[in-house]
Short mmCIF file of C-alpha atoms in Angstrom, two decimals:
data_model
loop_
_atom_site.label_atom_id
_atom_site.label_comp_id
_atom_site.label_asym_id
_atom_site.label_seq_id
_atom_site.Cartn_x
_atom_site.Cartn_y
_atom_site.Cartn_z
CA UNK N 65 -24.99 -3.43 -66.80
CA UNK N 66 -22.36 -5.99 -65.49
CA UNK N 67 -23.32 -4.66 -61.94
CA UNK N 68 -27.53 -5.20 -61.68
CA UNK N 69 -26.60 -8.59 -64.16
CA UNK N 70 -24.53 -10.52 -61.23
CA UNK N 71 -27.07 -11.68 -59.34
CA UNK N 72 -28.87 -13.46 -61.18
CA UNK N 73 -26.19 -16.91 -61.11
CA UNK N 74 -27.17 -16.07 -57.08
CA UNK N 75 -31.12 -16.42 -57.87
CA UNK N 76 -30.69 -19.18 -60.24
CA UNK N 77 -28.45 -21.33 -57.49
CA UNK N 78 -31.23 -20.56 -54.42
CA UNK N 79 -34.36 -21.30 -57.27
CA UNK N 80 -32.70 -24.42 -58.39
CA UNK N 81 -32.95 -26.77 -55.35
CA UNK N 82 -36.28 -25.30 -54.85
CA UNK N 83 -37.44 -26.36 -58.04
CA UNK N 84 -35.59 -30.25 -57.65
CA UNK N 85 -37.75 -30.31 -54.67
CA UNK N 86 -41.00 -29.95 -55.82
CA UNK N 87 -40.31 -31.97 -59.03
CA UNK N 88 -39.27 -34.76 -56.51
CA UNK N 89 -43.04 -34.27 -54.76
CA UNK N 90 -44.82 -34.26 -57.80
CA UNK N 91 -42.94 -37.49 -58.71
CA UNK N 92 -43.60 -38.83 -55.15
CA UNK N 93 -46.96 -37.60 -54.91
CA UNK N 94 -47.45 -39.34 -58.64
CA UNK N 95 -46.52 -42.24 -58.14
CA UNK N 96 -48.47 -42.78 -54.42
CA UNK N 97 -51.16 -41.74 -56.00
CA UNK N 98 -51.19 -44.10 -59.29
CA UNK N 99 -49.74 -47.27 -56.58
CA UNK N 100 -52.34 -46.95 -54.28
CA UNK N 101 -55.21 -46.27 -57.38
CA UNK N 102 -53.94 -49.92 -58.51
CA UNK N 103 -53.75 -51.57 -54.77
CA UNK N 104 -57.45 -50.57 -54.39
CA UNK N 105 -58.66 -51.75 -57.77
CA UNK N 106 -57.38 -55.01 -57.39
CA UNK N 107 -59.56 -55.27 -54.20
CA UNK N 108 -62.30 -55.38 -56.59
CA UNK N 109 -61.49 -56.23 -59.82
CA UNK N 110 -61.38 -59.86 -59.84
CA UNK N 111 -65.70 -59.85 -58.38
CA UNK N 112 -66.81 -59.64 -62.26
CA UNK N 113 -64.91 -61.99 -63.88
CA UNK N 114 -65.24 -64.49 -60.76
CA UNK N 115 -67.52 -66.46 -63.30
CA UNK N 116 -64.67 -66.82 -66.00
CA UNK N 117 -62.24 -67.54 -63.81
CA UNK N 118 -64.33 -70.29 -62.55
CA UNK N 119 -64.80 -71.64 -65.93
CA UNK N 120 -61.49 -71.54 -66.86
CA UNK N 121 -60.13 -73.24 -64.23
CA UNK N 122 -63.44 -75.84 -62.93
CA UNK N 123 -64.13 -74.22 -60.12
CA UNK N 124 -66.86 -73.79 -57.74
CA UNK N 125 -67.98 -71.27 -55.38
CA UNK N 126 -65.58 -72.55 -52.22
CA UNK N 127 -62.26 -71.66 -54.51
CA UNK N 128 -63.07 -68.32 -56.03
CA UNK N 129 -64.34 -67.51 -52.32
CA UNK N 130 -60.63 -67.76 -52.21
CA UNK N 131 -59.39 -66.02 -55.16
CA UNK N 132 -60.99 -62.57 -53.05
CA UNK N 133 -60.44 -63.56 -49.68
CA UNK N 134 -56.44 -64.66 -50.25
CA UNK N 135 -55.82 -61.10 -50.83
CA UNK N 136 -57.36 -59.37 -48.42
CA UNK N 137 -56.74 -61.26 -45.80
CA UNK N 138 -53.16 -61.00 -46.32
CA UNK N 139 -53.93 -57.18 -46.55
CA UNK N 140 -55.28 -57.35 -43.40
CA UNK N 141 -53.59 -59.38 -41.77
CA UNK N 142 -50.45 -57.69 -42.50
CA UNK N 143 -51.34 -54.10 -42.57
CA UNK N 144 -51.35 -54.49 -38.35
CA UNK N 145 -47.06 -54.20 -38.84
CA UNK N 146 -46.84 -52.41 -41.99
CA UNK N 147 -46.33 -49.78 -40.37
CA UNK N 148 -43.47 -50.59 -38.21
CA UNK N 149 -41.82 -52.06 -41.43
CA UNK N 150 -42.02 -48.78 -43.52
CA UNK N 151 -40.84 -46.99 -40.17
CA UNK N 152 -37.46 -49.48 -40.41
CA UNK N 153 -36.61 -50.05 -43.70
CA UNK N 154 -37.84 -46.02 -44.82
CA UNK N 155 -41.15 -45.01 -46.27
CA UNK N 156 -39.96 -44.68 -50.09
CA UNK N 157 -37.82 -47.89 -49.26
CA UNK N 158 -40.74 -49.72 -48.58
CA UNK N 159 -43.23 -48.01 -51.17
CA UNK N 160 -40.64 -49.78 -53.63
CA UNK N 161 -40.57 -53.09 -52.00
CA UNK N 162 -44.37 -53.24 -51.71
CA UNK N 163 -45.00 -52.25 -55.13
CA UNK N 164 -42.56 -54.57 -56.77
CA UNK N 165 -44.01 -57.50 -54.31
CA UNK N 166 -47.81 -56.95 -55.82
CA UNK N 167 -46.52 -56.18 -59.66
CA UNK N 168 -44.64 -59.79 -59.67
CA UNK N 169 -47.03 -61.34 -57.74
CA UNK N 170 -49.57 -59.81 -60.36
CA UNK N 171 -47.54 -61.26 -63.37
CA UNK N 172 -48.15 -65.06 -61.46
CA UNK N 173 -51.85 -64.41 -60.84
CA UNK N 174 -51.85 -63.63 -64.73
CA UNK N 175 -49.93 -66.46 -65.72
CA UNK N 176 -51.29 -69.37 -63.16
CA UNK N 177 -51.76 -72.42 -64.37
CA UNK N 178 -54.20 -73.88 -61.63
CA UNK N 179 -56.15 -72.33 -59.00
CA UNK N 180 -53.99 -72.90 -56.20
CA UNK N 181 -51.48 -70.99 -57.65
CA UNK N 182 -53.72 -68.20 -58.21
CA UNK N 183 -54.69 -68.45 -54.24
CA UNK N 184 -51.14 -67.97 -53.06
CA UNK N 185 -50.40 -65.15 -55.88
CA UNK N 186 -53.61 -63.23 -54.34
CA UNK N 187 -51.97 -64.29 -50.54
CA UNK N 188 -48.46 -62.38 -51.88
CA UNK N 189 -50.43 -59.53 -53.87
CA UNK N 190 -51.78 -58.81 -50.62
CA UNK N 191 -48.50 -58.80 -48.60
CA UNK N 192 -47.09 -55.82 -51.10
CA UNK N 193 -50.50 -53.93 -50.83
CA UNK N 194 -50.35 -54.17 -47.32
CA UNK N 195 -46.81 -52.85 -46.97
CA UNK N 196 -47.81 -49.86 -49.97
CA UNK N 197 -50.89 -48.50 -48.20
CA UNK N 198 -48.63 -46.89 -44.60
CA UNK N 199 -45.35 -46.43 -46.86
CA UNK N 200 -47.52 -44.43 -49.47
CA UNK N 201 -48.96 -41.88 -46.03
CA UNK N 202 -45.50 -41.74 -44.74
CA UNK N 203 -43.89 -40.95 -48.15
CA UNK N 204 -46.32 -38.27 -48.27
CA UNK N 205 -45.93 -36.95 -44.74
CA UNK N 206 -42.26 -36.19 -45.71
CA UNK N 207 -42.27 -35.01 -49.41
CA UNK N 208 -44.54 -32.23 -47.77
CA UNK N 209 -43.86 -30.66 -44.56
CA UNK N 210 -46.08 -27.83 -45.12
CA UNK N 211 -49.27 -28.58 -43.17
CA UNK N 212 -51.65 -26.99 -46.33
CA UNK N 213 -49.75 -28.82 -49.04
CA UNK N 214 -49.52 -32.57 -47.16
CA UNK N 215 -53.66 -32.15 -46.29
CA UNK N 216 -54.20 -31.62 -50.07
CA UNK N 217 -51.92 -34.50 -50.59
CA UNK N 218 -54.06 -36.87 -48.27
CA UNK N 219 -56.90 -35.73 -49.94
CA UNK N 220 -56.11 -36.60 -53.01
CA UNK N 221 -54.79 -39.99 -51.57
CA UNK N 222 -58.13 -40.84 -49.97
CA UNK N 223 -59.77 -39.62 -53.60
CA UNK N 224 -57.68 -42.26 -55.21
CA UNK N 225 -58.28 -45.01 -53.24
CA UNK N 226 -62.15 -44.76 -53.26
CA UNK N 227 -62.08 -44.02 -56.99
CA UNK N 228 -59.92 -47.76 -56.99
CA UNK N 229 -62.78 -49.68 -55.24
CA UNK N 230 -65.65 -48.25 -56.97
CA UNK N 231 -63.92 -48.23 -60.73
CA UNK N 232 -62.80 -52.18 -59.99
CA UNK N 233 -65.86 -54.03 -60.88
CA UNK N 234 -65.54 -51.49 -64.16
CA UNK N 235 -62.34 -52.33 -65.08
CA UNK N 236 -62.83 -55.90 -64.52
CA UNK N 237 -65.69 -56.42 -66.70
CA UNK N 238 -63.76 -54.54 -69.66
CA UNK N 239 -60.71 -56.48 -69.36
CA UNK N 240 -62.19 -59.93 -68.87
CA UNK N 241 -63.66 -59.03 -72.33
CA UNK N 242 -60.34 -59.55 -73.71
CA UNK N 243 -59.36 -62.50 -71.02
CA UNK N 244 -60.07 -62.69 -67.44
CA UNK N 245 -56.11 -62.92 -67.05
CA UNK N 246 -55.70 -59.41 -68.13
CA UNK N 247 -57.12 -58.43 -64.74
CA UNK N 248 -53.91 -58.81 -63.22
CA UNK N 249 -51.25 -58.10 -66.66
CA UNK N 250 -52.78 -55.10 -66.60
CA UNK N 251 -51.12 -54.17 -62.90
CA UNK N 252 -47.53 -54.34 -64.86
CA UNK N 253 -46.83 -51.20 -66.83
CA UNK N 254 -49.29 -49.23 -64.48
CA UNK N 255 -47.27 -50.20 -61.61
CA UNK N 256 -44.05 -50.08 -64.21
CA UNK N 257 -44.81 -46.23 -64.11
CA UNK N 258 -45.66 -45.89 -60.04
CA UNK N 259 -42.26 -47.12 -59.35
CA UNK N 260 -40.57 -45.19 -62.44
CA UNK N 261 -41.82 -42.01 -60.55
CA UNK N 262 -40.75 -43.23 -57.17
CA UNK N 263 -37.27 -43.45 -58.32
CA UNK N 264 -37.32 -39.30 -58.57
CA UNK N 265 -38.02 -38.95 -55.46
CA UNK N 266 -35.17 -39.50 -52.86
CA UNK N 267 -34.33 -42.02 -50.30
CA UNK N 268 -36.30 -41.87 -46.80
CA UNK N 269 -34.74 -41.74 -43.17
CA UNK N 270 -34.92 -45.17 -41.59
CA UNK N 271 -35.68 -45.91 -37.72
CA UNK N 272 -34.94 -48.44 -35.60
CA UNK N 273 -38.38 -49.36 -35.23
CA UNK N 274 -38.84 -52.93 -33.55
CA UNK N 275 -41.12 -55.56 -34.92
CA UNK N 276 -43.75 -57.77 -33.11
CA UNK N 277 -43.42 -60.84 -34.80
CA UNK N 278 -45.12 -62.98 -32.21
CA UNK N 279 -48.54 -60.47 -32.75
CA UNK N 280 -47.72 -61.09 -36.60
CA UNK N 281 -48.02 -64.80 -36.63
CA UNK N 282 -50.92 -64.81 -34.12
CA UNK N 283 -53.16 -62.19 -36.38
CA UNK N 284 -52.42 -64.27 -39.70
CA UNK N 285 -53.59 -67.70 -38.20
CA UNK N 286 -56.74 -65.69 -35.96
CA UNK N 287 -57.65 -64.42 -39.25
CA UNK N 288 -56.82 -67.07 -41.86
CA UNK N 289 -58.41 -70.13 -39.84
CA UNK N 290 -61.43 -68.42 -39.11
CA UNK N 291 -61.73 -67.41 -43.06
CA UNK N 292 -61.27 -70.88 -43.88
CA UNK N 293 -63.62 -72.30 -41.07
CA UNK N 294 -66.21 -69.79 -42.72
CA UNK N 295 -65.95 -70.95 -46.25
CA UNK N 296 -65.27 -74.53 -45.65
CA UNK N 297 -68.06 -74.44 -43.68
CA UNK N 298 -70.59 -73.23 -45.86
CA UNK N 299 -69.20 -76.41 -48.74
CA UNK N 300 -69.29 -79.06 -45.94
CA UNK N 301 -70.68 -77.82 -42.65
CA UNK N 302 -70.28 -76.88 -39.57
CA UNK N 303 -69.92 -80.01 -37.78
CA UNK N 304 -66.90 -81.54 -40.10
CA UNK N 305 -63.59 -82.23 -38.39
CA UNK N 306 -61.68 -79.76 -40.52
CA UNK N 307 -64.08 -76.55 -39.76
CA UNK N 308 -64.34 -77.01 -35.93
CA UNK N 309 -60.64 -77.65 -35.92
CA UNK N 310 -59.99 -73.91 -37.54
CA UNK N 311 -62.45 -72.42 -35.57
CA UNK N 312 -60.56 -73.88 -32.87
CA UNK N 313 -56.77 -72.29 -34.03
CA UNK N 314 -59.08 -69.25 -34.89
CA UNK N 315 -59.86 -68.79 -30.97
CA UNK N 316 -56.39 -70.27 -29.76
CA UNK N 317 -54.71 -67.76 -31.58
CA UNK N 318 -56.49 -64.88 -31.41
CA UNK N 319 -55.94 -65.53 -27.02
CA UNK N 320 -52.31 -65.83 -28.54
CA UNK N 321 -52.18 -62.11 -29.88
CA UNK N 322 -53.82 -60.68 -27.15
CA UNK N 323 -51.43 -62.08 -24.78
CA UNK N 324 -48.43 -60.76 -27.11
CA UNK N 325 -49.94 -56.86 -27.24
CA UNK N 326 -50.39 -57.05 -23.69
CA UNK N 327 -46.92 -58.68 -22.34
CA UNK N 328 -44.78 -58.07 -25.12
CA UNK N 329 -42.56 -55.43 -25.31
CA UNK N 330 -43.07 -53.71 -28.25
CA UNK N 331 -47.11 -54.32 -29.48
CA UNK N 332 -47.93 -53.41 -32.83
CA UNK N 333 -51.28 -52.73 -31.26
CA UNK N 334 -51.04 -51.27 -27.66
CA UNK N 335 -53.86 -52.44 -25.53
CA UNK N 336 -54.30 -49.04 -24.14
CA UNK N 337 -55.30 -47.98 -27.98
CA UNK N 338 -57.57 -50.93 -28.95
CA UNK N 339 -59.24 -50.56 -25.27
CA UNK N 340 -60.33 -46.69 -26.17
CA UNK N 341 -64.09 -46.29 -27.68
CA UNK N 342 -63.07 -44.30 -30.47
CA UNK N 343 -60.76 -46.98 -31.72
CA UNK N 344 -62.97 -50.13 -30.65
CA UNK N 345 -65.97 -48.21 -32.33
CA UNK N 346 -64.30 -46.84 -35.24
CA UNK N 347 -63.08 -50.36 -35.87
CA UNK N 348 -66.30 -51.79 -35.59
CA UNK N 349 -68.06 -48.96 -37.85
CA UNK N 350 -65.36 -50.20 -40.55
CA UNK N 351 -65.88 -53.63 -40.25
CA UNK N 352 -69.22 -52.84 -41.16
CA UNK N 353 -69.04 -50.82 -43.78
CA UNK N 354 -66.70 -53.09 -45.77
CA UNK N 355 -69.75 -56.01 -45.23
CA UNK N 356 -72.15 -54.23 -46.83
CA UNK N 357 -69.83 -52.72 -49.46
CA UNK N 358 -67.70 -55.61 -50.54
CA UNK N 359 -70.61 -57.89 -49.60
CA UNK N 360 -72.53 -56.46 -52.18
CA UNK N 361 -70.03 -56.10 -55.01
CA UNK N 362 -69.34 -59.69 -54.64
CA UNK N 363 -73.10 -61.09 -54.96
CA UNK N 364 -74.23 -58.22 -57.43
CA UNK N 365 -71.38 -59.57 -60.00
CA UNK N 366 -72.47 -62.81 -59.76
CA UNK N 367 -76.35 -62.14 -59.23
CA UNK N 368 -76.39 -60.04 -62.85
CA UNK N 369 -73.76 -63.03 -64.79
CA UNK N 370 -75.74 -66.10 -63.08
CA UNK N 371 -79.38 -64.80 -63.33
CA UNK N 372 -79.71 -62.03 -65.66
CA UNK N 373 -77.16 -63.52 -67.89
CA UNK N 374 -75.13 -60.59 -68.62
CA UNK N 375 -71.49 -60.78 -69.72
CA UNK N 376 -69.10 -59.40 -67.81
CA UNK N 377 -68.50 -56.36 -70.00
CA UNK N 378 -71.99 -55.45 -69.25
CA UNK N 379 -71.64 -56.33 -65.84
CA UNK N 380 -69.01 -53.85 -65.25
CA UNK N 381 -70.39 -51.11 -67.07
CA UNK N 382 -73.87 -51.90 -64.61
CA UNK N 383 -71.32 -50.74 -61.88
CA UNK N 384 -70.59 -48.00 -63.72
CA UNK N 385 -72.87 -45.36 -62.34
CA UNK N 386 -71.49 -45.95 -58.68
CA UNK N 387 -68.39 -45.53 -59.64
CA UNK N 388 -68.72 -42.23 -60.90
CA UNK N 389 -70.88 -40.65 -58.03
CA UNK N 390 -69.00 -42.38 -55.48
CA UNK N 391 -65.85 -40.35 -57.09
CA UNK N 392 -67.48 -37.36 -55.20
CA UNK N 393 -68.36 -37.82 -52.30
CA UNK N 394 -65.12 -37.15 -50.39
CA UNK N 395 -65.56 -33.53 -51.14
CA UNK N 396 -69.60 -34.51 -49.80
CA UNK N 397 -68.12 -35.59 -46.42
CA UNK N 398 -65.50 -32.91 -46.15
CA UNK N 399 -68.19 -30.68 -46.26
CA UNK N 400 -70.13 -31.66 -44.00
CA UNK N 401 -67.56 -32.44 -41.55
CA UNK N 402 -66.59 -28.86 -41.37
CA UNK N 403 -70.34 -27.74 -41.28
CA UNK N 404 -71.47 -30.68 -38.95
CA UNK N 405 -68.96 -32.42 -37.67
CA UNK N 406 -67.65 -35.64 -38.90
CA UNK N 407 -70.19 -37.75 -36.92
CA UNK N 408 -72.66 -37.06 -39.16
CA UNK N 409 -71.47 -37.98 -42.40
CA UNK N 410 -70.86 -41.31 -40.96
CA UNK N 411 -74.49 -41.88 -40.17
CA UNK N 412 -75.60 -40.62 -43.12
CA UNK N 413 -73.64 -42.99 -45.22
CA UNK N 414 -74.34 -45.65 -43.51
CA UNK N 415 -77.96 -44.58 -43.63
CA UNK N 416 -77.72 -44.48 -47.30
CA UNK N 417 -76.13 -48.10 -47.56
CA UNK N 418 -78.28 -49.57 -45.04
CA UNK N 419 -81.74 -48.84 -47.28
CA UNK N 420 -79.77 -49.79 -50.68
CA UNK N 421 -79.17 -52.75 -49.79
CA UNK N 422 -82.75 -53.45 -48.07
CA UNK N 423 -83.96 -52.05 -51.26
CA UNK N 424 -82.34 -54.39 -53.26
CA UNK N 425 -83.88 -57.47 -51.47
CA UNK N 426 -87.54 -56.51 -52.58
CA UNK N 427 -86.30 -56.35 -56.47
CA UNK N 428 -88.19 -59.03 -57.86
CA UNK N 429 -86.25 -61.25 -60.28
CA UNK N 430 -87.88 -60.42 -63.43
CA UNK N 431 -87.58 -56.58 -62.58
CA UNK N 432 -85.26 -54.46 -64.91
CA UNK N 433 -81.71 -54.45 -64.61
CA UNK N 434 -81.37 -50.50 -64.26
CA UNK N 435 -82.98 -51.07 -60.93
CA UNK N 436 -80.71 -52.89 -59.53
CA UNK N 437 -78.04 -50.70 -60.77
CA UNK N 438 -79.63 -47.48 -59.27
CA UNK N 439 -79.52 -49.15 -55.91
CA UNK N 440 -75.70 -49.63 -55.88
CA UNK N 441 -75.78 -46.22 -56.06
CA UNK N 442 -76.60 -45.10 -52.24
CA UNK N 443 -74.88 -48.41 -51.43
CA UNK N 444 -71.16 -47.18 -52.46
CA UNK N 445 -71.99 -43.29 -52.29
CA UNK N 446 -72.99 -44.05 -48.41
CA UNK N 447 -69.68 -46.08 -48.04
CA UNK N 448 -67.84 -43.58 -49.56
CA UNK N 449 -68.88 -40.65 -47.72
CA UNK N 450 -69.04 -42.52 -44.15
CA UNK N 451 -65.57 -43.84 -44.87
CA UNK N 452 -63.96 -40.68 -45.81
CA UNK N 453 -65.10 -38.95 -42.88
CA UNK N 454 -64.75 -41.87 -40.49
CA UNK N 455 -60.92 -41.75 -40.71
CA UNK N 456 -60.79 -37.74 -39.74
CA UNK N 457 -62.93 -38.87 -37.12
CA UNK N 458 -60.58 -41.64 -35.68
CA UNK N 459 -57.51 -39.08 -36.58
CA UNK N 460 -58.96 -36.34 -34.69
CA UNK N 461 -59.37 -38.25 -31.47
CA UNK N 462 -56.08 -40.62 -31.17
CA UNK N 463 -52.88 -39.40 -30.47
CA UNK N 464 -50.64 -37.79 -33.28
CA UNK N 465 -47.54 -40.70 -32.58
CA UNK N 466 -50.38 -43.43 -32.58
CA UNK N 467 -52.33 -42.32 -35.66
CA UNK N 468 -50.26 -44.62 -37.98
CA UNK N 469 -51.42 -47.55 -35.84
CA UNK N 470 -54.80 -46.62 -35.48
CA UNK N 471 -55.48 -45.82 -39.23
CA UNK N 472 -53.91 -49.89 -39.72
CA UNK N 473 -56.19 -51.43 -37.41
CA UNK N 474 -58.91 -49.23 -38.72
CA UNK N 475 -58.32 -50.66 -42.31
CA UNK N 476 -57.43 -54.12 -41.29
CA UNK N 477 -60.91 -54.33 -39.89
CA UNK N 478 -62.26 -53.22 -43.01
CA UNK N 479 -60.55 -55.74 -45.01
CA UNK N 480 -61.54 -58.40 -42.75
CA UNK N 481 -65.20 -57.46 -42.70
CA UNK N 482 -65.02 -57.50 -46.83
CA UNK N 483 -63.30 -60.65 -46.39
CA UNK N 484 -65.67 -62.80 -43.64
CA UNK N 485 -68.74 -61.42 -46.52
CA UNK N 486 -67.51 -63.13 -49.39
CA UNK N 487 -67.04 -66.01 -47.09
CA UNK N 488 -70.32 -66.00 -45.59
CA UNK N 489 -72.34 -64.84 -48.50
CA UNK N 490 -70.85 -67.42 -50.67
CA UNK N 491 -72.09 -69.94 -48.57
CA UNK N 492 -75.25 -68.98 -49.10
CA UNK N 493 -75.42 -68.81 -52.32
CA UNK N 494 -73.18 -71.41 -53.76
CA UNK N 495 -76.60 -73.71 -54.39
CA UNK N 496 -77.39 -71.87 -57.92
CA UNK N 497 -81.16 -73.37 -57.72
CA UNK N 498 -81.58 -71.43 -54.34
CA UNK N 499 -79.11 -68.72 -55.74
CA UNK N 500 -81.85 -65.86 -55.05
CA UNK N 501 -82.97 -66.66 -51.78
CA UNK N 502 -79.00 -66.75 -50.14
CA UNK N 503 -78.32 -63.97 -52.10
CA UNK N 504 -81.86 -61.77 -50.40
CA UNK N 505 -80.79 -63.60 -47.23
CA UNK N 506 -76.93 -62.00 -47.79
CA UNK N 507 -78.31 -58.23 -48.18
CA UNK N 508 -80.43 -58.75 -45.20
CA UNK N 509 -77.39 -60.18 -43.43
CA UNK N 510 -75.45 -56.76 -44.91
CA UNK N 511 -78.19 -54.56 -43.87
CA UNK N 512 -78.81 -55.29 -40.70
CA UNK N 513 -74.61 -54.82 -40.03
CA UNK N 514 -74.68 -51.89 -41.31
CA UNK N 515 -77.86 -50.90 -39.24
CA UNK N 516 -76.24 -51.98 -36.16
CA UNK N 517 -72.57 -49.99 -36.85
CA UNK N 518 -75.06 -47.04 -36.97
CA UNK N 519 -75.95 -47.20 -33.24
CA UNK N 520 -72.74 -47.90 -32.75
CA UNK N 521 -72.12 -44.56 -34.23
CA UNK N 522 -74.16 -42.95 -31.76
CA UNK N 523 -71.40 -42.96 -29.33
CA UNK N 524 -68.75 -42.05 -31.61
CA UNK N 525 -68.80 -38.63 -29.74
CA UNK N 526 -65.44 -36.80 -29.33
CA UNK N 527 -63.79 -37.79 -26.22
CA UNK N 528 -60.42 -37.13 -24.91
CA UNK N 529 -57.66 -38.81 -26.71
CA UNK N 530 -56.17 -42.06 -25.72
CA UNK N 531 -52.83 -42.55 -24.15
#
């Protein structure tokens, strides 16, 4: 009895590391999941209860054009190096960091007392989202090694962060029920939680990864003057001193980081990689595809507030249906990937979001509301699925040590195609007595981008991978 009973001490010593391990993933994978979930709402949330916000604070079109854009520009803008940050500091270092960064900047969205504070809280909200969204794919690169276990990971990852965007609008018109400042209170405990997981999960290797601050600097001012040249433009014009002088900057320094990833000596984008047509293309495709999406959240929760005089409760349940069909269609695009290729799902979605939104300009404006909610239907179920498979598409054809970089530029493009919508389309339809015609004029606009990526698409054929 003593004899067959000794081992078991042995067992219970090799099982117990075993189990601490995947305790820690389940924490990591937990809280990646729930931080990125919250980064991706908040890209959205704040469309519906644009209108309250407005009224609470006086505000016209040109500052809660803002109140969207601060944030993901800063997103994009910043995702370019996030990735070279996370690599220096450690992925779960940085996970932390970024987190913490958007949770307090949250707290001073929800407690601003003017608009301009509420700009630069959305500027630093997008900083920490930035620095999350590489961290989180790292973090989950090394909880789990095992090739099977970190692609159901990613999976899960992508599901969360399309679930995010769709459910925003949703979540935003239920909170601003309460008070439009909830939008952002409600970013504390959940990300309270993300970072209570984290702190199971154990400390990641750093590397002496070098950072391009000169690139940096140059993609925040490209970016940020030629948001601002867009917006002011639309309130004041074209030809006013202030717009022509950011388009100006806009154009100085976007020469400015093109010089720096081609001389300097450690680009955050190598030339070689934004040269290739896969990445150019790819970039292009999301550009697109955040236009049309983003572009249509935006004018949908004002066009149903302003015209059809819903509140915003109602509003967000009207996004409602999207949001839960979108929810599958990464298992939709995985599918047909494998069957197809992933090509195909790319042109299909954008197929689908092209003829929503060209659908939506015939809706007359005394037609029922439940039409215009069935057409954001193909509109985020075609971004979903072209999106999903349009990153295994860019992954499949880059190199292995430059897929971190590619999958940034690939989302900073995305942001700043959401971001130059809401600028543009605001414009348009910041008169409220020609509210209807800017906002048929914006889907057209959106359609015909979206059209356009899809040729685009055409040559999106697997080539050999860049250098």
């Amino acid at each position: 009895m003593s004899v067959s009973a000794s081992p078991a001490p042995l067992d219970t010593g090799r099982a117990g590391p075993s189990r601490r391990r995947r305790s820690s993933g389940r924490m990591a994978l937990a809280a990646v999941l729930l931080g990125f979930f919250t980064i991706m709402v908040d890209a959205m949330i704040v469309n519906v209860a644009l209108p309250s916000i407005g009224r609470g604070f006086g505000s016209g079109m040109t500052g809660l054009q803002w109140v969207v854009d601060g944030y993901a520009l800063a997103f994009a803008a910043f995702l370019l190096s996030a990735g070279a940050i996370s690599d220096r500091v450690g992925a779960r270092q940085a996970f932390a960091v970024g987190l913490s960064l958007f949770v307090l900047a949250s707290a001073l969205c929800g407690a601003a007392p003017g608009l301009g504070v509420l700009v630069a809280a959305r500027l630093v909200q997008g900083v920490g989202a930035a620095m999350v969204v590489p961290a989180s794919l790292a973090l989950l690169r090394e909880t789990f090694p095992d090739p099977a276990e970190r692609a159901r990971a990613i999976s899960l990852w992508g599901v969360s962060g399309s679930v995010g965007a769709a459910a925003g609008p949703v979540a935003g018109g239920l909170l601003t029920v309460v008070d439009w400042r909830m939008i952002f209170f409600v970013n504390l405990p959940v990300g309270a939680v993300a970072l209570l997981f984290l702190g199971r999960a154990p400390s990641s290797p750093r590397q002496d990864a070098p950072f391009d601050w000169a690139g940096q600097v140059a993609a925040v001012a490209a970016m940020g003057a030629l948001t601002y040249a867009v917006i002011e433009a639309g309130a004041d014009g074209f030809g006013t001193p202030q717009v022509l002088v950011a388009f100006a900057v806009a154009v100085v320094a976007a020469v400015a980081y093109l010089v720096a990833q081609a001389r300097g000596r450690h680009p955050m984008t190598p030339l070689p990689l934004l040269r290739s047509r896969t990445m150019s293309l790819s970039a292009a495709v999301g550009f697109a595809l955040n236009v049309g999406f983003y572009g249509m959240i935006f004018l949908l929760g004002l066009y149903l507030q302003q015209v059809h005089g819903m509140s915003a409760l109602a509003t967000g349940v009207g996004f409602l249906p999207m949001t839960v069909l979108t929810s599958f269609m990464g298992p939709v695009a995985a599918g047909l990937a494998t069957r197809f290729g992933a090509r195909i799902p790319v042109i299909i979605g954008q197929c689908l979001m092209a003829v929503g939104l060209l659908a939506m300009v015939t809706v007359p404006v005394g037609a029922p509301v439940w039409l215009s909610v069935v057409l954001m239907v193909p509109v985020g179920a075609g971004g979903a699925m072209a999106v999903t498979a349009l990153v295994a598409l860019l992954l499949e054809n880059v190199p292995a040590e430059r897929a971190g970089v590619a999958g940034g530029v690939l989302n900073a493009a995305r942001q700043l195609g959401g971001a130059l919508a809401v600028a543009v389309f605001g414009a348009l339809v910041a008169d409220r007595a020609r509210f209807v015609s800017g906002l048929h004029t914006s889907l057209l606009i959106a359609a015909a981008v979206v059209a356009v990526s899809v040729t685009a698409t055409v040559f999106l054929r697997p080539a050999r991978r860049t250098a």
